[in-house]
PDB file of C-alpha atoms in Angstrom:
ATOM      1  CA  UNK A   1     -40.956  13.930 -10.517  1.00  0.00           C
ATOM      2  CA  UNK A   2     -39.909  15.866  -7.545  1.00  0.00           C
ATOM      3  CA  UNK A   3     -36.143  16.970  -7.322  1.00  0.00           C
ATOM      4  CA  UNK A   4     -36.190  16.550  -3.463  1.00  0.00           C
ATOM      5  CA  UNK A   5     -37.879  12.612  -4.274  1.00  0.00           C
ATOM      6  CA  UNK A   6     -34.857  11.993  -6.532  1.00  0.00           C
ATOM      7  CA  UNK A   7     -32.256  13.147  -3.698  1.00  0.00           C
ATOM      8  CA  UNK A   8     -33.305  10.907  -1.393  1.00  0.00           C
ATOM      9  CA  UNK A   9     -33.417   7.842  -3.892  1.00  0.00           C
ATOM     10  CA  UNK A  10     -29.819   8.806  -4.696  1.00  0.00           C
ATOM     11  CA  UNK A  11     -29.469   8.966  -0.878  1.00  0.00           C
ATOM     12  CA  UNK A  12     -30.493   5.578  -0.259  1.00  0.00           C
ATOM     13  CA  UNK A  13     -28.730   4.051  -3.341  1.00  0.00           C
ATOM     14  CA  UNK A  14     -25.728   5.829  -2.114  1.00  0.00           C
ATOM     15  CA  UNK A  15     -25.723   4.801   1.439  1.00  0.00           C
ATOM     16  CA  UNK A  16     -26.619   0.849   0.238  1.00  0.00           C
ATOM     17  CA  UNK A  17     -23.766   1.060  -2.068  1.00  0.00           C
ATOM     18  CA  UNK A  18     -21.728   2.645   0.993  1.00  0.00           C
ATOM     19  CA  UNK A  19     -23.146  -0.531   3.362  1.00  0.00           C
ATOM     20  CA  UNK A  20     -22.333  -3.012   0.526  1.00  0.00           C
ATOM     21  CA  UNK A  21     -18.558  -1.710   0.196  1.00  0.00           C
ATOM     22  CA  UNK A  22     -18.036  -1.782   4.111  1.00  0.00           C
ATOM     23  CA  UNK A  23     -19.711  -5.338   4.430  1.00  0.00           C
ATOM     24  CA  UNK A  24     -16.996  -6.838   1.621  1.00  0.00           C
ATOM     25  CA  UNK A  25     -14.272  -4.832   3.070  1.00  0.00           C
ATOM     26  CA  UNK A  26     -14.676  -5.982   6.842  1.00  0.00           C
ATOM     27  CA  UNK A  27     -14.779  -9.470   5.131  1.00  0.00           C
ATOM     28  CA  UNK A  28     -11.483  -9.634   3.588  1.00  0.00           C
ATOM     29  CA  UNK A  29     -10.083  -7.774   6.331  1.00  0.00           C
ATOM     30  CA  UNK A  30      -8.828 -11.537   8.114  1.00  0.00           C
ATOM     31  CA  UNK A  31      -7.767 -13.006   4.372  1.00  0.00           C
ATOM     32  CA  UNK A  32      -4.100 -10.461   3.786  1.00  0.00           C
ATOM     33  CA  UNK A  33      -3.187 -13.298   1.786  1.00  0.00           C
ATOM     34  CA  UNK A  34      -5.585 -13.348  -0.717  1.00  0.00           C
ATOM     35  CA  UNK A  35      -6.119  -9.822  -0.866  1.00  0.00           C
ATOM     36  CA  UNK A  36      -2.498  -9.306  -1.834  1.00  0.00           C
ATOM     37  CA  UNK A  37      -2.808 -11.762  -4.260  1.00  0.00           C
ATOM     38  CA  UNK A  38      -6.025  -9.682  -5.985  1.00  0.00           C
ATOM     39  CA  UNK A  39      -3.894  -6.730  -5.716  1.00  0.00           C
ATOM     40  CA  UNK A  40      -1.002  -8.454  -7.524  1.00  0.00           C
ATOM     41  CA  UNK A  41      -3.485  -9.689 -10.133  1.00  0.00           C
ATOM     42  CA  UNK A  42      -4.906  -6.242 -10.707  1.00  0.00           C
ATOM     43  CA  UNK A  43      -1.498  -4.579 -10.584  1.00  0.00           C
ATOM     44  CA  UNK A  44      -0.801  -7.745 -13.814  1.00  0.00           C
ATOM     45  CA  UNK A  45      -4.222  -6.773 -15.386  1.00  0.00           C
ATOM     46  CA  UNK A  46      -3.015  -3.307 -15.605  1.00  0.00           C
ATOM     47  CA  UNK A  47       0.415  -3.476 -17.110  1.00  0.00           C
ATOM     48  CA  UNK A  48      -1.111  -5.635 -19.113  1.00  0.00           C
ATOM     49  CA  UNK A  49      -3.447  -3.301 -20.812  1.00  0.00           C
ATOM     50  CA  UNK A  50      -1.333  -0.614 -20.774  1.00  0.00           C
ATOM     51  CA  UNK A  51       1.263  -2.602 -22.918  1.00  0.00           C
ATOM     52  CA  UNK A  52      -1.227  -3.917 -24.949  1.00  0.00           C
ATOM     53  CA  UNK A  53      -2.857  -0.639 -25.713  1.00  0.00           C
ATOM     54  CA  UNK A  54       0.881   1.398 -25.769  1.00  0.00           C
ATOM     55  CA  UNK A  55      -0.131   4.407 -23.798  1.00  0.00           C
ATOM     56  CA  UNK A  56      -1.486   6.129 -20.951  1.00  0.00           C
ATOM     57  CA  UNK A  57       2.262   6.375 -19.379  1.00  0.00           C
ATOM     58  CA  UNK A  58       2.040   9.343 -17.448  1.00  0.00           C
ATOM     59  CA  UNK A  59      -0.683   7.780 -15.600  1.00  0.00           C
ATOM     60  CA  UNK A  60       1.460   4.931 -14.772  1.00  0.00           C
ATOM     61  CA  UNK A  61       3.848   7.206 -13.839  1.00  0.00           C
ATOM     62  CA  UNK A  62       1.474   8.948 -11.381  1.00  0.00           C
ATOM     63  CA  UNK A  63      -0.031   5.597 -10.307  1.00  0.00           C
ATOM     64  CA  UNK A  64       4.052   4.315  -9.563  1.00  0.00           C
ATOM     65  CA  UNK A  65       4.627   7.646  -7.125  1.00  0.00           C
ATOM     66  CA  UNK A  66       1.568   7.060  -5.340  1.00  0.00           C
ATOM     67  CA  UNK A  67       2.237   3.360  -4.164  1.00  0.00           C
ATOM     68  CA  UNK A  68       5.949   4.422  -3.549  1.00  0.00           C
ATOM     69  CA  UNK A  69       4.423   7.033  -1.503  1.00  0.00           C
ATOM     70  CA  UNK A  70       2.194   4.438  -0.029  1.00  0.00           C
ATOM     71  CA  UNK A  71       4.740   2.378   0.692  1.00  0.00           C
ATOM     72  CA  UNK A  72       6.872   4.446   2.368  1.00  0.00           C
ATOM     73  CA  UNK A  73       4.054   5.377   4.475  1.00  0.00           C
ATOM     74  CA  UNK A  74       3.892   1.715   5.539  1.00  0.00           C
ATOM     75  CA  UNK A  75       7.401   1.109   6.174  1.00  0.00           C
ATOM     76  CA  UNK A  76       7.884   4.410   8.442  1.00  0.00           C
ATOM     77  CA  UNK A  77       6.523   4.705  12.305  1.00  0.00           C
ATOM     78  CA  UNK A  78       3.668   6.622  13.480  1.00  0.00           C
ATOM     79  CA  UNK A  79       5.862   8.363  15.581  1.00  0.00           C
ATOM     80  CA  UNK A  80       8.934   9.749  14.074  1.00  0.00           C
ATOM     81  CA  UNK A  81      12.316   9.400  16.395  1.00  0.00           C
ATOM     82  CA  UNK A  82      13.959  12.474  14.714  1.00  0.00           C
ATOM     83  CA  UNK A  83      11.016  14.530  15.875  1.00  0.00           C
ATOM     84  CA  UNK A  84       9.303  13.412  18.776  1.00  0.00           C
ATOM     85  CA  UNK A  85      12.917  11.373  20.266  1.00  0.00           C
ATOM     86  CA  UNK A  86      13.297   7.989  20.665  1.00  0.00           C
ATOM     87  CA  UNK A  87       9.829   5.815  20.303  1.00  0.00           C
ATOM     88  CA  UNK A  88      11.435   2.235  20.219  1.00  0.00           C
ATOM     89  CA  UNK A  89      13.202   0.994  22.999  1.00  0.00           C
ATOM     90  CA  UNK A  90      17.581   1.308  22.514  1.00  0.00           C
ATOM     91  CA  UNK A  91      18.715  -1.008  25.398  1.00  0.00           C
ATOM     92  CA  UNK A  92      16.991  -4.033  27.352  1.00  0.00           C
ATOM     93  CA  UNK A  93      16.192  -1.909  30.384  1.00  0.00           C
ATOM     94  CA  UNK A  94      13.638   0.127  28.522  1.00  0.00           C
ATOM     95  CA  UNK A  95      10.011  -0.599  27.928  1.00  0.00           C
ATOM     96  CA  UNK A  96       9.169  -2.927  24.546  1.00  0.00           C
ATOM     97  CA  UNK A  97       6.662  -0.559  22.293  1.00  0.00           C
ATOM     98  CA  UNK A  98       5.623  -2.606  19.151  1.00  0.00           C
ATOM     99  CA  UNK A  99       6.070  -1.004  15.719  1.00  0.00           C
ATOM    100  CA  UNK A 100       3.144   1.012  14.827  1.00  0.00           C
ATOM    101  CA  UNK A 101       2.904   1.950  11.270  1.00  0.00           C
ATOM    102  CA  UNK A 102       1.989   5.236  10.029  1.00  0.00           C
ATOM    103  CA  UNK A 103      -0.034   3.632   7.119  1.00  0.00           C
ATOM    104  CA  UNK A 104      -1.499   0.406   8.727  1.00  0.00           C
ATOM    105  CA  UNK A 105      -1.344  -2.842   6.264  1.00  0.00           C
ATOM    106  CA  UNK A 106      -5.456  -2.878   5.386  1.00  0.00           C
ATOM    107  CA  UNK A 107      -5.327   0.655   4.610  1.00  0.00           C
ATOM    108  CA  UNK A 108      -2.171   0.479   2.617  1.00  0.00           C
ATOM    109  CA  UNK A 109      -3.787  -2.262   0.628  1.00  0.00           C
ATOM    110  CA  UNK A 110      -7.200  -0.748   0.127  1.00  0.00           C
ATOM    111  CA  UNK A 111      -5.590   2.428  -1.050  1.00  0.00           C
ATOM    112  CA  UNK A 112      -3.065   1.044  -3.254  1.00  0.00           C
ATOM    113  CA  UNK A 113      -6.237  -1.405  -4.846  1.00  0.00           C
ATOM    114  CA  UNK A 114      -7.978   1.655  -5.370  1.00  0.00           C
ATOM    115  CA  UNK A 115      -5.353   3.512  -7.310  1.00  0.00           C
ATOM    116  CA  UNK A 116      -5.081   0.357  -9.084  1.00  0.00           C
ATOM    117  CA  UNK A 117      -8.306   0.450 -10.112  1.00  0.00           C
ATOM    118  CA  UNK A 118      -8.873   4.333 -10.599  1.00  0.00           C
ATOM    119  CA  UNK A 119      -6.039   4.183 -13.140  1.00  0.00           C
ATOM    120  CA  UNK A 120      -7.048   1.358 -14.984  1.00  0.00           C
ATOM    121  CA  UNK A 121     -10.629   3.498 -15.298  1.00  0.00           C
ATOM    122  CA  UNK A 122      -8.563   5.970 -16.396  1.00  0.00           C
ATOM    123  CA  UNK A 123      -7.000   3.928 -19.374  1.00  0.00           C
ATOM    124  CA  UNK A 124     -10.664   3.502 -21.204  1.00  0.00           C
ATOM    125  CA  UNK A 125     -10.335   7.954 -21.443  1.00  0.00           C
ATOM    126  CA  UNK A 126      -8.280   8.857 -24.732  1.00  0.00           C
ATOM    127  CA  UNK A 127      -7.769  12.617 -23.130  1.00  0.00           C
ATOM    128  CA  UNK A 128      -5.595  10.509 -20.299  1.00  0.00           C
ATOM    129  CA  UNK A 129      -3.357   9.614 -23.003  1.00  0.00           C
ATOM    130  CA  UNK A 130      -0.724  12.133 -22.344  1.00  0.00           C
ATOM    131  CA  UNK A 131       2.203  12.005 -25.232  1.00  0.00           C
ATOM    132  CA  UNK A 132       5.383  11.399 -23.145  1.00  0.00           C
ATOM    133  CA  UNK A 133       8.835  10.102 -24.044  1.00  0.00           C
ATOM    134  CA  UNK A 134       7.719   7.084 -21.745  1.00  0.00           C
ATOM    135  CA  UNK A 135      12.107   5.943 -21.157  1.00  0.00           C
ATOM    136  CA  UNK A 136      12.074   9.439 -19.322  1.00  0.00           C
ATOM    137  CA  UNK A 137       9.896   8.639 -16.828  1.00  0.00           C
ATOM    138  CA  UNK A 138      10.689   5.179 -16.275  1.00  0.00           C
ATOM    139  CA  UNK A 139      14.600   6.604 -15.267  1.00  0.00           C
ATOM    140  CA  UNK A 140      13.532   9.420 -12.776  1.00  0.00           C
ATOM    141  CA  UNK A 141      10.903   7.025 -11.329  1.00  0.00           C
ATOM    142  CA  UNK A 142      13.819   4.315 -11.054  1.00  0.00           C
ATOM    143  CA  UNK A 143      16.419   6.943  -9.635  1.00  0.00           C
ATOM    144  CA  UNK A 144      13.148   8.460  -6.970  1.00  0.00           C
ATOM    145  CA  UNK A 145      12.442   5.018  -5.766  1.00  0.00           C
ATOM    146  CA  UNK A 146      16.312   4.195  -5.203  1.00  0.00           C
ATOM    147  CA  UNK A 147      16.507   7.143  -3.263  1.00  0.00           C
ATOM    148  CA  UNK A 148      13.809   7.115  -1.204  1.00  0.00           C
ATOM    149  CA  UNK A 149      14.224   3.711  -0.337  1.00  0.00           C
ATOM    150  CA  UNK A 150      17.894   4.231   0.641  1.00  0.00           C
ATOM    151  CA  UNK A 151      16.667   7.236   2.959  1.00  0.00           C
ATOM    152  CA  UNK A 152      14.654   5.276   4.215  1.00  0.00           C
ATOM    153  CA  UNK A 153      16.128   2.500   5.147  1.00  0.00           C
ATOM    154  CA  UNK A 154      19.244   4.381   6.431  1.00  0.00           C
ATOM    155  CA  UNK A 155      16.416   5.976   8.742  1.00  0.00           C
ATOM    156  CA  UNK A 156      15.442   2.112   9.920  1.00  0.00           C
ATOM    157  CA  UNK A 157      19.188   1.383  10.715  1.00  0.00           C
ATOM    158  CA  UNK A 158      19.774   4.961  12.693  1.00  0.00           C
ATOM    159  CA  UNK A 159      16.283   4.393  14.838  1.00  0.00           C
ATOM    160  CA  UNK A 160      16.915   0.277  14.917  1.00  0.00           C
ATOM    161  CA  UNK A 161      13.515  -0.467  13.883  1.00  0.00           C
ATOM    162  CA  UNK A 162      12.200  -3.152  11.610  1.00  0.00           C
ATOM    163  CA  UNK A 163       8.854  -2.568  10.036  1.00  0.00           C
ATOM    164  CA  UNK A 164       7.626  -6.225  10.278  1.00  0.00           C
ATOM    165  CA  UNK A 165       7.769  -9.255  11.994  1.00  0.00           C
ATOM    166  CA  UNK A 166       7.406 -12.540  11.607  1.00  0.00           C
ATOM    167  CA  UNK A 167       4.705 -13.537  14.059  1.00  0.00           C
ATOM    168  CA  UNK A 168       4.802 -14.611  17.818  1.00  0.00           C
ATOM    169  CA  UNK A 169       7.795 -15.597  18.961  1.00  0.00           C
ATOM    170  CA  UNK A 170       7.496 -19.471  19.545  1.00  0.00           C
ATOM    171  CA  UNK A 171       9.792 -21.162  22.026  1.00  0.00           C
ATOM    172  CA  UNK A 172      10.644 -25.082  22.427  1.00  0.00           C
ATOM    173  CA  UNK A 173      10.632 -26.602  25.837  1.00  0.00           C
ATOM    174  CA  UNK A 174      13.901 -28.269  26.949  1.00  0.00           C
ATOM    175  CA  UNK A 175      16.052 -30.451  25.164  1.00  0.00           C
ATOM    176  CA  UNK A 176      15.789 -34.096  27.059  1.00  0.00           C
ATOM    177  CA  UNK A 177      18.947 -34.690  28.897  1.00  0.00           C
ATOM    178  CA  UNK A 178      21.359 -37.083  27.452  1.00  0.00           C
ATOM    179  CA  UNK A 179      22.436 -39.848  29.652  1.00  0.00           C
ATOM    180  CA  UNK A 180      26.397 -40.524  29.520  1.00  0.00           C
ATOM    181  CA  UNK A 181      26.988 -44.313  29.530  1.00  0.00           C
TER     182      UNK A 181
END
């Protein structure tokens, strides 16, 4: 069998697996709902295995700092105020600019379901099994994500910006006069 024959089979399986991924992923794109609740049912499935199996800590560890990093990335704007000024409007004479996020929602969640998965994967390899004092990490990722969070969120009260919203704003028409009699 020709090398260059078996490239281009790989080729095509690749690119069909590629077509296959992007066909499922621009159909749940709609459904945040239900994709939330598969990532909170893989997120289950995982410290579930890992307390079943009592290891692999360190990559829970690493999988923990990449959603906090993820989720910082979600809660902050594409444009920072500090550095490029003021993006959001500060008084009613100014322009309205929607929040844009510097990590949008579907890529948050397809890279946070993916690091899900990846260290799941990674829970089936024994030389992932790092030996770690596991109450060690569980206290500096506690103390990181307390601090980050309240830098952050000290950043959202300085720049008066709220990184989501609760739809359309929906107004009622007028209350029907009452009649004094």
């Amino acid at each position: 069998m020709d090398p260059q024959d078996e490239e281009s089979k790989f080729g095509e399986f690749k690119a069909k697996l590629g077509r296959t991924w992007q066909h499922w992923m621009d159909r749940s794109t709609p459904h945040a709902g239900a994709r939330w609740v598969v990532f909170g049912l893989l997120c289950g499935l995982y410290v579930l295995r890992v307390w079943l199996i009592d290891g692999w800590f360190i990559i829970t560890y690493g999988l923990g700092i990449y959603l906090l990093n993820n989720f910082i990335g979600f809660l902050s704007p594409q444009v920072d105020p500090e550095m490029e000024g003021p993006g959001l409007p500060m008084s009613d004479s100014e322009e309205f600019r929607p929040f844009s996020r510097r990590l949008p929602e579907f890529k948050f969640w397809a890279a946070s379901s993916r690091a899900v998965l990846i260290a799941f994967s990674m829970t089936f390899f024994e030389m992932f099994n790092i030996p770690v004092f596991w109450p060690i990490l569980l206290l500096y990722f506690i103390a990181l994500f307390f601090l980050t969070m309240k830098r952050q969120i000290l950043h959202m009260y300085k720049h008066k910006y709220v990184p989501w919203s609760s739809g359309k704003a929906r107004y009622k028409g007028k209350a029907p006069a009452k009649d004094d009699k």
